Short mmCIF file of C-alpha atoms in Angstrom, two decimals:
data_model
loop_
_atom_site.label_atom_id
_atom_site.label_comp_id
_atom_site.label_asym_id
_atom_site.label_seq_id
_atom_site.Cartn_x
_atom_site.Cartn_y
_atom_site.Cartn_z
CA MET A 11 75.93 -21.72 -49.83
CA ASP A 12 74.55 -18.96 -52.14
CA VAL A 13 73.50 -21.64 -54.61
CA LEU A 14 71.52 -23.45 -51.92
CA LYS A 15 69.82 -20.22 -50.86
CA ARG A 16 68.81 -19.39 -54.43
CA ARG A 17 67.52 -22.93 -54.98
CA PHE A 18 65.43 -22.76 -51.77
CA ALA A 19 63.98 -19.38 -52.79
CA TYR A 20 63.08 -20.76 -56.21
CA LEU A 21 61.29 -23.78 -54.76
CA TRP A 22 59.36 -21.58 -52.30
CA ALA A 23 58.24 -19.27 -55.11
CA LEU A 24 57.18 -22.23 -57.21
CA ALA A 25 55.10 -23.58 -54.34
CA LEU A 26 53.30 -20.26 -54.01
CA LEU A 27 52.58 -20.17 -57.75
CA LEU A 28 51.05 -23.61 -57.61
CA LEU A 29 48.78 -22.51 -54.77
CA LEU A 30 47.60 -19.30 -56.44
CA PRO A 31 43.84 -19.26 -57.21
CA ALA A 32 42.60 -18.10 -60.60
CA CYS A 33 42.18 -14.53 -59.44
CA GLY A 34 45.85 -14.33 -58.61
CA THR A 35 45.28 -13.54 -54.91
CA VAL A 36 46.79 -15.58 -52.10
CA VAL A 37 44.56 -15.79 -49.02
CA VAL A 38 46.33 -16.97 -45.86
CA GLN A 39 43.91 -18.11 -43.13
CA GLU A 40 44.61 -18.73 -39.46
CA PRO A 41 43.96 -22.35 -38.49
CA ALA A 42 40.54 -22.71 -36.90
CA ALA A 43 40.68 -22.85 -33.11
CA VAL A 44 39.61 -26.21 -31.78
CA GLU A 45 37.51 -25.97 -28.63
CA PRO A 46 38.55 -28.52 -26.01
CA PRO A 47 35.77 -30.92 -25.09
CA SER A 48 33.69 -29.87 -22.10
CA ALA A 49 33.53 -31.92 -18.90
CA ARG A 50 30.05 -33.01 -19.95
CA ASP A 51 31.34 -34.16 -23.33
CA VAL A 52 34.10 -36.25 -21.74
CA THR A 53 31.73 -37.81 -19.17
CA LEU A 54 29.11 -38.65 -21.78
CA ALA A 55 31.80 -40.14 -24.05
CA TYR A 56 32.97 -42.27 -21.12
CA VAL A 57 29.42 -43.60 -20.63
CA GLN A 58 28.92 -44.20 -24.35
CA ALA A 59 32.17 -46.22 -24.40
CA ALA A 60 30.74 -48.33 -21.57
CA ILE A 61 27.55 -48.93 -23.56
CA ALA A 62 29.63 -49.91 -26.60
CA ARG A 63 31.63 -52.34 -24.44
CA TYR A 64 28.36 -53.86 -23.21
CA GLU A 65 27.06 -54.30 -26.76
CA GLN A 66 30.32 -55.89 -27.89
CA SER A 67 31.28 -58.01 -24.86
CA GLY A 68 28.03 -58.65 -23.00
CA LEU A 69 26.89 -57.99 -19.45
CA ASP A 70 29.25 -60.26 -17.49
CA ALA A 71 32.40 -58.87 -19.08
CA THR A 72 31.14 -55.31 -18.69
CA VAL A 73 30.36 -55.81 -15.00
CA ALA A 74 33.78 -57.37 -14.42
CA TYR A 75 35.60 -54.50 -16.13
CA TYR A 76 33.71 -51.68 -14.40
CA ASN A 77 34.16 -53.36 -11.03
CA SER A 78 37.92 -52.96 -11.53
CA VAL A 79 40.07 -49.95 -10.71
CA GLU A 80 41.41 -50.22 -14.27
CA SER A 81 38.11 -48.76 -15.52
CA VAL A 82 38.59 -45.46 -13.64
CA ALA A 83 39.83 -42.82 -16.12
CA ASP A 84 40.34 -39.06 -15.92
CA GLY A 85 38.62 -38.88 -12.55
CA ARG A 86 35.58 -40.77 -13.85
CA SER A 87 34.14 -44.13 -12.92
CA LEU A 88 30.99 -46.01 -13.91
CA MET A 89 28.10 -47.19 -11.80
CA LEU A 90 25.98 -49.76 -13.60
CA LEU A 91 22.45 -50.33 -12.29
CA GLN A 92 19.67 -52.73 -13.11
CA ALA A 93 16.66 -50.63 -14.06
CA GLY A 94 13.59 -50.94 -11.85
CA GLU A 95 14.92 -51.82 -8.38
CA GLN A 96 18.20 -50.12 -9.36
CA THR A 97 20.40 -52.80 -7.86
CA VAL A 98 24.09 -51.90 -8.27
CA LEU A 99 25.78 -54.32 -10.68
CA ALA A 100 29.14 -52.60 -11.01
CA THR A 101 31.08 -49.86 -9.24
CA ALA A 102 34.85 -49.69 -8.85
CA LEU A 103 34.81 -47.05 -6.10
CA TYR A 104 32.07 -48.43 -3.84
CA PRO A 105 32.46 -52.22 -3.67
CA ALA A 106 30.23 -52.40 -0.59
CA LEU A 107 27.27 -51.26 -2.72
CA ARG A 108 27.48 -54.11 -5.25
CA GLY A 109 24.36 -56.25 -5.22
CA SER A 110 22.49 -53.66 -3.14
CA ALA A 111 20.06 -50.82 -3.76
CA MET A 112 20.61 -49.26 -0.34
CA PHE A 113 21.61 -45.83 -1.67
CA SER A 114 20.58 -46.14 -5.32
CA GLY A 115 17.08 -47.60 -5.08
CA PRO A 116 14.07 -45.71 -6.48
CA ASN A 117 12.93 -44.70 -2.98
CA THR A 118 16.22 -42.96 -2.12
CA PRO A 119 17.06 -39.32 -3.02
CA LEU A 120 19.86 -40.40 -5.39
CA GLY A 121 17.74 -43.20 -6.81
CA ARG A 122 14.94 -40.80 -7.72
CA GLN A 123 17.45 -38.97 -9.88
CA PHE A 124 18.63 -42.22 -11.50
CA SER A 125 14.97 -43.04 -12.25
CA GLN A 126 14.89 -40.08 -14.64
CA ALA A 127 17.57 -41.62 -16.88
CA THR A 128 16.94 -41.32 -20.61
CA ALA A 129 18.66 -42.62 -23.73
CA ALA A 130 20.10 -39.15 -24.33
CA GLY A 131 21.23 -38.83 -20.70
CA PHE A 132 19.71 -37.13 -17.66
CA TRP A 133 22.03 -34.61 -15.94
CA PHE A 134 21.85 -33.56 -12.28
CA GLN A 135 24.14 -32.23 -9.55
CA ASP A 136 24.94 -33.92 -6.25
CA PHE A 137 28.08 -34.93 -4.38
CA SER A 138 30.52 -37.76 -5.00
CA VAL A 139 34.02 -38.82 -4.00
CA ASN A 140 36.62 -37.48 -6.40
CA PRO A 141 38.86 -40.51 -7.20
CA ARG A 142 41.87 -38.23 -7.52
CA THR A 143 41.56 -36.51 -4.15
CA GLY A 144 39.46 -38.94 -2.10
CA GLU A 145 37.33 -35.95 -1.04
CA GLN A 146 33.60 -35.44 -1.43
CA GLU A 147 33.04 -32.66 -3.96
CA PRO A 148 30.13 -31.01 -5.75
CA SER A 149 29.68 -33.14 -8.86
CA GLU A 150 27.59 -33.47 -11.99
CA PHE A 151 26.09 -36.86 -12.80
CA VAL A 152 24.72 -38.25 -16.03
CA ALA A 153 22.35 -41.24 -16.06
CA VAL A 154 21.83 -42.96 -19.42
CA LEU A 155 19.10 -45.59 -19.90
CA HIS A 156 20.10 -48.34 -22.31
CA LYS A 157 17.81 -51.35 -22.66
CA ASP A 158 17.16 -52.48 -19.05
CA LEU A 159 20.34 -50.94 -17.61
CA ILE A 160 21.24 -47.51 -16.22
CA PHE A 161 24.79 -46.31 -16.94
CA VAL A 162 25.92 -43.56 -14.54
CA SER A 163 29.10 -41.50 -14.44
CA VAL A 164 30.15 -38.24 -12.84
CA HIS A 165 32.71 -35.45 -12.90
CA ALA A 166 33.69 -32.97 -10.22
CA VAL A 167 32.25 -29.48 -10.50
CA LEU A 168 34.72 -26.63 -10.16
CA ARG A 169 34.80 -25.20 -6.64
CA GLU A 170 33.76 -21.82 -8.05
CA ASN A 171 30.34 -23.45 -8.43
CA LEU A 172 29.94 -23.99 -4.68
CA ALA A 173 27.50 -21.09 -4.45
CA ALA A 174 25.35 -22.68 -7.16
CA ALA A 175 25.64 -26.04 -5.41
CA ALA A 176 24.45 -24.48 -2.13
CA LYS A 177 21.44 -22.96 -3.87
CA ASP A 178 20.73 -26.27 -5.55
CA TYR A 179 20.88 -28.10 -2.19
CA VAL A 180 18.36 -25.68 -0.69
CA GLN A 181 16.12 -25.98 -3.75
CA ARG A 182 16.13 -29.77 -3.42
CA ALA A 183 15.07 -29.34 0.21
CA LEU A 184 12.24 -27.04 -0.89
CA ASP A 185 11.14 -29.61 -3.47
CA PHE A 186 11.30 -32.36 -0.84
CA PHE A 187 9.13 -30.26 1.51
CA ASP A 188 6.55 -29.53 -1.21
CA ARG A 189 6.43 -33.20 -2.14
CA GLU A 190 6.65 -34.94 1.27
CA GLY A 191 5.43 -32.38 3.84
CA LEU A 192 6.90 -30.88 7.01
CA ASP A 193 7.20 -33.98 9.20
CA ALA A 194 9.09 -35.96 6.55
CA THR A 195 11.33 -32.95 5.85
CA ILE A 196 12.27 -32.59 9.50
CA ALA A 197 12.91 -36.32 9.82
CA PHE A 198 15.17 -36.48 6.77
CA TYR A 199 17.10 -33.23 7.17
CA ASP A 200 17.61 -33.83 10.87
CA SER A 201 19.52 -37.02 9.99
CA TRP A 202 23.12 -37.57 8.90
CA GLN A 203 21.76 -39.24 5.79
CA SER A 204 20.88 -35.79 4.44
CA LEU A 205 24.48 -34.54 4.49
CA ASP A 206 26.19 -33.97 1.14
CA GLY A 207 29.84 -33.42 1.99
CA GLN A 208 29.98 -30.01 3.66
CA PHE A 209 26.32 -29.28 2.85
CA TYR A 210 23.55 -29.82 5.38
CA LEU A 211 20.21 -28.10 5.89
CA PHE A 212 19.10 -26.23 8.95
CA LEU A 213 15.37 -25.63 9.03
CA ILE A 214 13.68 -22.87 11.00
CA GLY A 215 9.99 -22.46 11.76
CA ALA A 216 7.72 -19.49 11.14
CA ASP A 217 8.47 -18.35 14.71
CA ASP A 218 12.23 -18.43 13.95
CA ILE A 219 12.73 -21.51 16.15
CA TYR A 220 15.07 -24.24 14.89
CA LEU A 221 13.17 -27.33 13.70
CA ALA A 222 16.13 -29.34 12.37
CA HIS A 223 19.92 -29.19 12.64
CA PRO A 224 21.82 -32.46 12.03
CA ILE A 225 25.21 -31.10 13.20
CA PHE A 226 24.21 -29.30 16.41
CA PRO A 227 20.95 -30.93 17.57
CA HIS A 228 21.01 -28.95 20.82
CA LEU A 229 20.04 -25.86 18.79
CA LYS A 230 16.60 -27.31 18.07
CA GLY A 231 13.97 -25.44 20.01
CA THR A 232 16.08 -22.28 20.27
CA ASP A 233 15.52 -18.97 18.46
CA ILE A 234 17.77 -18.34 15.46
CA LYS A 235 17.80 -14.62 16.29
CA ASP A 236 19.73 -15.39 19.49
CA VAL A 237 22.60 -17.06 17.62
CA VAL A 238 25.82 -15.10 17.20
CA ALA A 239 29.22 -16.00 15.77
CA SER A 240 32.34 -16.20 17.93
CA ASP A 241 33.29 -12.69 16.76
CA GLY A 242 29.95 -11.31 18.00
CA TYR A 243 28.28 -10.99 14.58
CA ALA A 244 24.49 -11.40 14.97
CA LEU A 245 24.19 -13.95 12.16
CA GLY A 246 20.87 -15.27 13.43
CA LYS A 247 19.15 -11.92 13.00
CA GLU A 248 20.44 -11.73 9.41
CA ILE A 249 19.21 -15.24 8.64
CA ALA A 250 15.79 -14.36 10.10
CA LYS A 251 15.45 -11.66 7.41
CA ALA A 252 15.11 -14.40 4.76
CA THR A 253 12.63 -13.76 1.95
CA ALA A 254 11.19 -15.87 -0.85
CA GLU A 255 13.87 -14.46 -3.18
CA GLY A 256 16.64 -15.64 -0.87
CA HIS A 257 19.84 -13.91 0.24
CA TRP A 258 23.38 -14.71 1.37
CA VAL A 259 24.70 -14.42 4.92
CA ASP A 260 28.47 -14.63 5.58
CA TYR A 261 29.82 -15.52 9.03
CA LEU A 262 32.16 -17.80 10.99
CA TRP A 263 30.90 -21.30 11.83
CA PRO A 264 32.34 -24.75 12.66
CA HIS A 265 32.89 -27.03 9.66
CA PRO A 266 30.75 -30.21 9.95
CA VAL A 267 33.76 -32.51 9.48
CA THR A 268 36.70 -30.83 11.21
CA ARG A 269 34.57 -28.83 13.68
CA LEU A 270 37.08 -26.02 13.15
CA GLU A 271 35.63 -22.55 12.72
CA GLU A 272 35.76 -21.37 9.09
CA ALA A 273 34.24 -18.64 6.94
CA LYS A 274 30.82 -19.80 5.77
CA SER A 275 28.47 -18.39 3.13
CA THR A 276 24.86 -19.47 3.65
CA TRP A 277 21.93 -19.22 1.24
CA VAL A 278 18.66 -18.63 3.13
CA VAL A 279 15.15 -18.78 1.65
CA ARG A 280 11.80 -18.28 3.36
CA HIS A 281 9.22 -20.67 1.95
CA ALA A 282 5.73 -21.41 3.32
CA GLY A 283 6.71 -19.34 6.35
CA LEU A 284 9.75 -21.54 7.08
CA ILE A 285 13.43 -20.74 6.58
CA PHE A 286 15.50 -23.22 4.56
CA ALA A 287 19.26 -22.62 4.75
CA SER A 288 22.52 -24.25 3.73
CA GLY A 289 25.97 -23.00 2.87
CA TYR A 290 29.56 -23.69 1.90
CA TYR A 291 32.87 -23.15 3.66
CA THR A 292 35.99 -21.36 2.45
CA PRO A 293 38.82 -22.42 4.75
CA GLY A 294 41.78 -20.12 5.20
CA PRO A 295 45.27 -20.93 3.91
CA ASP A 296 46.33 -22.28 7.31
CA ALA A 297 43.50 -24.82 7.65
CA GLU A 298 44.68 -28.00 9.34
CA GLU A 299 43.47 -31.16 11.04
CA PRO A 300 41.81 -30.51 14.43
CA ALA A 301 44.11 -31.10 17.39
CA TRP A 302 41.60 -33.44 19.05
CA LYS A 303 41.27 -35.84 16.14
CA ASP A 304 44.02 -38.30 17.08
CA ALA A 305 44.64 -37.10 20.63
CA ASP A 306 44.27 -39.22 23.75
CA PRO A 307 40.80 -38.19 25.03
CA HIS A 308 41.88 -38.16 28.68
CA ASP A 309 44.82 -35.85 27.97
CA TYR A 310 42.87 -33.66 25.56
CA THR A 311 40.15 -33.05 28.14
CA VAL A 312 42.74 -31.53 30.47
CA THR A 313 44.18 -29.50 27.60
CA TYR A 314 40.72 -28.22 26.61
CA VAL A 315 39.88 -27.09 30.15
CA ARG A 316 43.25 -25.38 30.65
CA LYS A 317 42.94 -23.56 27.30
CA ALA A 318 39.53 -22.30 28.45
CA ILE A 319 41.04 -20.98 31.69
CA GLU A 320 43.79 -19.22 29.69
CA ARG A 321 41.08 -17.50 27.61
CA TYR A 322 39.24 -16.51 30.78
CA ASP A 323 42.40 -14.98 32.30
CA ARG A 324 43.25 -13.19 29.05
CA ASP A 325 39.85 -11.88 27.89
CA GLY A 326 37.78 -11.62 31.05
CA LEU A 327 34.51 -13.25 32.10
CA GLU A 328 32.16 -11.58 29.59
CA ALA A 329 34.17 -12.40 26.44
CA PHE A 330 34.96 -15.87 27.79
CA THR A 331 31.28 -16.62 28.42
CA HIS A 332 30.29 -15.24 25.02
CA TYR A 333 32.72 -17.58 23.25
CA TYR A 334 32.09 -20.79 25.18
CA GLN A 335 28.31 -20.42 25.03
CA SER A 336 28.54 -20.51 21.20
CA VAL A 337 28.91 -23.55 18.97
CA ALA A 338 32.28 -22.15 17.87
CA SER A 339 33.75 -23.49 21.11
CA PHE A 340 32.84 -27.13 20.36
CA GLU A 341 35.81 -29.31 19.45
CA GLY A 342 34.47 -32.69 18.41
CA GLN A 343 32.78 -34.11 21.52
CA TRP A 344 34.34 -31.47 23.78
CA TYR A 345 32.52 -28.40 25.07
CA LEU A 346 32.95 -26.39 28.27
CA PHE A 347 30.57 -25.90 31.16
CA ALA A 348 31.35 -23.56 34.06
CA MET A 349 30.01 -22.58 37.47
CA ASP A 350 30.44 -19.46 39.62
CA ALA A 351 31.65 -19.19 43.20
CA ASN A 352 28.28 -20.51 44.42
CA ASP A 353 28.47 -23.56 42.12
CA VAL A 354 25.72 -22.15 39.90
CA TYR A 355 26.00 -22.74 36.15
CA ILE A 356 27.11 -19.62 34.25
CA LEU A 357 27.39 -21.41 30.90
CA HIS A 358 26.43 -24.69 29.27
CA PRO A 359 26.27 -24.59 25.45
CA LEU A 360 24.72 -28.06 25.09
CA LEU A 361 21.94 -27.58 27.67
CA PRO A 362 21.56 -23.80 28.17
CA GLN A 363 18.47 -24.38 30.31
CA LEU A 364 20.84 -25.38 33.11
CA ILE A 365 22.24 -21.85 33.39
CA GLY A 366 21.24 -20.46 36.79
CA THR A 367 20.94 -23.97 38.30
CA ASP A 368 23.04 -25.08 41.28
CA ILE A 369 25.17 -27.94 39.99
CA LYS A 370 24.88 -29.71 43.33
CA ASP A 371 21.21 -30.33 42.46
CA VAL A 372 22.03 -32.10 39.17
CA VAL A 373 21.77 -35.89 38.88
CA ASP A 374 22.11 -38.22 35.88
CA SER A 375 19.41 -40.54 34.53
CA THR A 376 20.33 -43.21 37.09
CA GLY A 377 19.96 -40.79 39.99
CA TYR A 378 23.71 -40.46 40.57
CA GLU A 379 24.46 -37.08 42.21
CA LEU A 380 27.10 -36.05 39.74
CA GLY A 381 26.75 -32.35 40.59
CA LYS A 382 27.87 -32.82 44.19
CA GLU A 383 30.90 -34.72 42.90
CA ILE A 384 31.80 -31.99 40.41
CA ALA A 385 31.47 -29.38 43.16
CA LYS A 386 34.43 -31.09 44.89
CA ALA A 387 36.73 -29.71 42.19
CA THR A 388 40.07 -28.30 43.37
CA ALA A 389 42.92 -26.37 41.77
CA GLU A 390 44.58 -29.74 41.05
CA GLY A 391 41.54 -30.97 39.12
CA HIS A 392 38.98 -33.69 39.79
CA TRP A 393 37.66 -36.56 37.59
CA ILE A 394 34.02 -37.75 37.58
CA GLU A 395 32.17 -40.49 35.66
CA TYR A 396 28.43 -40.42 34.95
CA LEU A 397 25.77 -40.67 32.21
CA TRP A 398 25.10 -37.57 30.11
CA PRO A 399 23.61 -36.64 26.70
CA HIS A 400 26.15 -37.00 23.88
CA PRO A 401 26.45 -33.75 21.86
CA PHE A 402 26.08 -35.59 18.53
CA THR A 403 22.95 -37.58 19.43
CA LEU A 404 21.58 -36.06 22.68
CA GLN A 405 21.23 -39.67 23.86
CA ASP A 406 22.61 -40.65 27.29
CA ALA A 407 26.11 -42.13 27.15
CA PRO A 408 28.89 -42.75 29.71
CA LYS A 409 30.95 -39.58 30.21
CA VAL A 410 34.27 -38.91 31.93
CA ALA A 411 34.55 -35.26 33.03
CA TYR A 412 37.42 -33.20 34.39
CA ALA A 413 36.60 -30.25 36.67
CA LEU A 414 39.12 -27.67 37.85
CA ARG A 415 38.54 -24.82 40.32
CA HIS A 416 40.20 -21.56 39.33
CA ASP A 417 39.56 -18.02 40.58
CA ASN A 418 36.86 -19.54 42.76
CA ARG A 419 34.99 -20.78 39.69
CA ILE A 420 34.66 -24.30 38.29
CA PHE A 421 35.71 -25.00 34.68
CA ALA A 422 34.87 -28.46 33.31
CA SER A 423 34.70 -30.58 30.17
CA GLY A 424 34.71 -34.28 29.36
CA TYR A 425 34.77 -37.05 26.80
CA TYR A 426 32.59 -40.05 26.01
CA PRO A 427 34.68 -43.25 26.13
CA ALA A 428 33.85 -45.72 23.40
CA PRO A 429 32.77 -49.18 24.62
CA ASP A 430 34.20 -52.32 23.05
CA PRO A 431 32.44 -51.82 19.72
CA GLU A 432 32.07 -55.46 18.69
CA ALA A 433 30.60 -56.54 22.02
CA ALA A 434 28.36 -53.47 22.20
CA THR A 435 27.05 -54.11 18.67
CA ARG A 436 26.17 -57.72 19.45
CA ALA A 437 24.52 -56.69 22.74
CA TYR A 438 22.41 -54.07 20.93
CA VAL A 439 21.24 -56.57 18.29
CA GLU A 440 20.46 -59.25 20.88
CA LYS A 441 18.49 -56.68 22.87
CA ALA A 442 16.43 -55.93 19.72
CA ILE A 443 15.79 -59.64 19.21
CA ALA A 444 14.57 -59.90 22.82
CA TYR A 445 12.30 -56.90 22.23
CA TYR A 446 10.86 -58.63 19.15
CA ALA A 447 10.29 -61.86 21.08
CA GLU A 448 8.35 -59.99 23.77
CA HIS A 449 6.41 -57.42 21.72
CA GLY A 450 6.08 -58.84 18.20
CA LEU A 451 6.99 -57.51 14.77
CA GLU A 452 4.65 -54.52 14.53
CA ALA A 453 5.76 -53.03 17.86
CA THR A 454 9.41 -53.74 17.03
CA VAL A 455 9.18 -51.94 13.70
CA LYS A 456 7.50 -48.95 15.34
CA HIS A 457 10.01 -48.73 18.20
CA TYR A 458 13.17 -49.18 16.12
CA ASN A 459 12.04 -46.64 13.53
CA SER A 460 11.97 -44.03 16.31
CA LEU A 461 14.91 -41.88 17.40
CA GLU A 462 14.41 -43.13 20.95
CA SER A 463 15.77 -46.52 19.90
CA ILE A 464 19.19 -45.08 18.98
CA GLU A 465 21.91 -45.76 21.54
CA GLY A 466 25.08 -43.82 20.78
CA GLN A 467 26.04 -44.83 17.23
CA TRP A 468 23.86 -47.94 17.31
CA PHE A 469 20.50 -48.21 15.56
CA LEU A 470 18.65 -51.25 14.23
CA GLN A 471 18.71 -52.24 10.57
CA LEU A 472 15.93 -54.82 10.40
CA THR A 473 15.23 -56.50 7.07
CA ASP A 474 12.65 -59.08 6.07
CA GLY A 475 13.27 -62.38 4.29
CA ASP A 476 13.50 -60.58 0.93
CA GLY A 477 16.18 -58.22 2.21
CA LYS A 478 13.94 -55.14 2.40
CA PHE A 479 14.47 -52.70 5.25
CA LEU A 480 11.72 -52.60 7.86
CA THR A 481 13.56 -50.17 10.17
CA PHE A 482 16.23 -47.50 9.61
CA ALA A 483 15.75 -44.75 12.21
CA ILE A 484 18.46 -42.37 10.97
CA ALA A 485 17.30 -42.57 7.34
CA PRO A 486 13.60 -43.46 7.21
CA GLN A 487 13.52 -42.99 3.43
CA LEU A 488 15.48 -46.26 3.13
CA VAL A 489 12.62 -48.31 4.61
CA GLY A 490 11.29 -50.50 1.81
CA THR A 491 14.56 -50.49 -0.15
CA SER A 492 16.63 -53.64 -0.52
CA THR A 493 20.05 -54.79 0.61
CA GLY A 494 21.95 -57.80 -0.62
CA LYS A 495 23.33 -58.64 2.83
CA ARG A 496 22.06 -61.59 4.91
CA GLY A 497 22.62 -62.79 8.45
CA SER A 498 23.03 -66.19 10.07
CA PRO A 499 21.86 -67.50 13.46
CA GLU A 500 25.40 -67.05 14.79
CA GLY A 501 25.80 -63.63 13.15
CA GLU A 502 27.54 -62.47 9.97
CA TRP A 503 29.94 -59.51 9.92
CA TYR A 504 30.26 -57.23 6.88
CA VAL A 505 32.94 -54.55 6.46
CA SER A 506 32.27 -51.53 4.21
CA GLU A 507 34.69 -48.68 3.51
CA ASN A 508 34.02 -44.99 2.85
CA VAL A 509 30.73 -44.84 4.77
CA ASP A 510 29.49 -41.58 6.37
CA ASN A 511 30.15 -41.79 10.11
CA PRO A 512 27.26 -40.13 11.98
CA GLN A 513 29.53 -39.52 14.97
CA THR A 514 32.04 -37.27 13.19
CA PRO A 515 30.67 -37.12 10.32
CA GLU A 516 33.65 -38.34 8.28
CA LYS A 517 34.16 -41.26 5.95
CA ASP A 518 35.00 -44.37 7.98
CA VAL A 519 34.93 -48.16 7.91
CA LEU A 520 31.56 -49.64 8.93
CA HIS A 521 31.46 -53.04 10.65
CA LEU A 522 27.94 -54.41 10.33
CA LEU A 523 26.60 -57.43 12.23
CA LEU A 524 23.52 -59.28 10.93
CA ILE A 525 21.82 -62.03 12.96
CA LEU A 526 19.12 -64.22 11.39
CA HIS A 527 16.19 -64.82 13.77
CA ASP A 528 12.71 -66.06 12.94
CA GLY A 529 13.20 -65.34 9.24
CA LEU A 530 14.27 -61.73 9.89
CA HIS A 531 17.72 -60.18 9.75
CA PHE A 532 18.55 -58.02 12.80
CA GLY A 533 21.53 -55.74 12.22
CA ALA A 534 23.59 -52.94 13.73
CA GLY A 535 27.12 -51.70 13.24
CA TYR A 536 29.98 -49.59 14.47
CA PHE A 537 32.58 -47.38 12.82
CA ALA A 538 36.32 -47.81 13.17
CA SER A 539 39.05 -46.01 11.26
CA GLU A 540 41.56 -48.33 9.65
#
């Protein structure tokens, strides 16, 4: 063993001698640290690999590959667009968009970003679905122009960047306002189309009156300074202090998807006398799915009313009224309204102008005396059916309400039963065709581009013979863009997954009906989870 040790020591010494420089000094250096590639580097390399595949294999093979799930790597996927109209040629994650420019066309917010693609790559931030989590997240896109194609990929931005993403969302709204004007800004940011995951804009006038709020439309026309959180914090007064430099306001507010109250940080900026505001949510560790999501609506209505009565008994009238008059009390389509011993409204968060009104004087749009029926409430509870504005759209819809008399007061809530969606969709489209037959194209386009034409979740998607939208009331910026879908005289159904549901607003499955009539395609759809 000693011989082996001596031999090893000799060989080691010989190796050192061979490595000695002329000066006789041995310099031992630490290996250079290798910086891991940044997220941008990886995303750009992914796009460059797609361009190389295109050059080697041609367009058809490239489209086929990037339409497959196999092409998704490290949380990245490719969207391949034809330059110009920006028709989607390939996307593995959004198959419903293939052949269409509905959300990528040059007249859409996302399409305007794609239009800035360069050979070196144009970077911008927006939202996208993370393939790993299935959730919408703040993301960074790169759009590379190569020949007559636009290669687009994306990576998720770390959640620590949510504050920056909120500021960016507000800045984009400011840019939109400066470019398009007030009316267009209100129209766009008052629609579900403007939502980016958890981000939405609420817009307030120079007099501090809400001009737009896509989540709680009943707030429009009210003063922001009167809005308080469920814990009593006067958040509205803080928001009204907005300056051109902008500042943050932290408070509790319902999340736009779950409708559960969460901590929210909102960036507010006063610009041209108006207040532009948006924010992000930081849910607590015990965040969970809302109880109403998969509940039977009839049973949950009873549960909601009884929970309200428990709060009334526990906290007293003043605290109870304070809570249920705020948006924090909304649970999906459920909210509470209550009357005193004389059947006079003491709270109604959806229509606060009713407070002080005798419910027995209230009728629905058909003249039905619903108030007198509600006033019949007993301690056992009483059910009533009538037409009433839906909290998500403020449009009249059938409602089933439950009223219970307790402590000589009436506590009530209700739900909006969904009609048979397929039959209702066809009836809505056929009604639009009848309107066209009676009034002509110009009047039809004008009417069905107005919010008054929306019935529940139904609105008309009218396209011409070339597939270009003539009407799209909830997203007017899509008018003039193209879709690859066509109808037939009998009607064609299309099913698209992962579409924003304006009723929740969650990702759902859209069932779209298109009927061909007089060279035009009349369409409407409904959402159904699958």
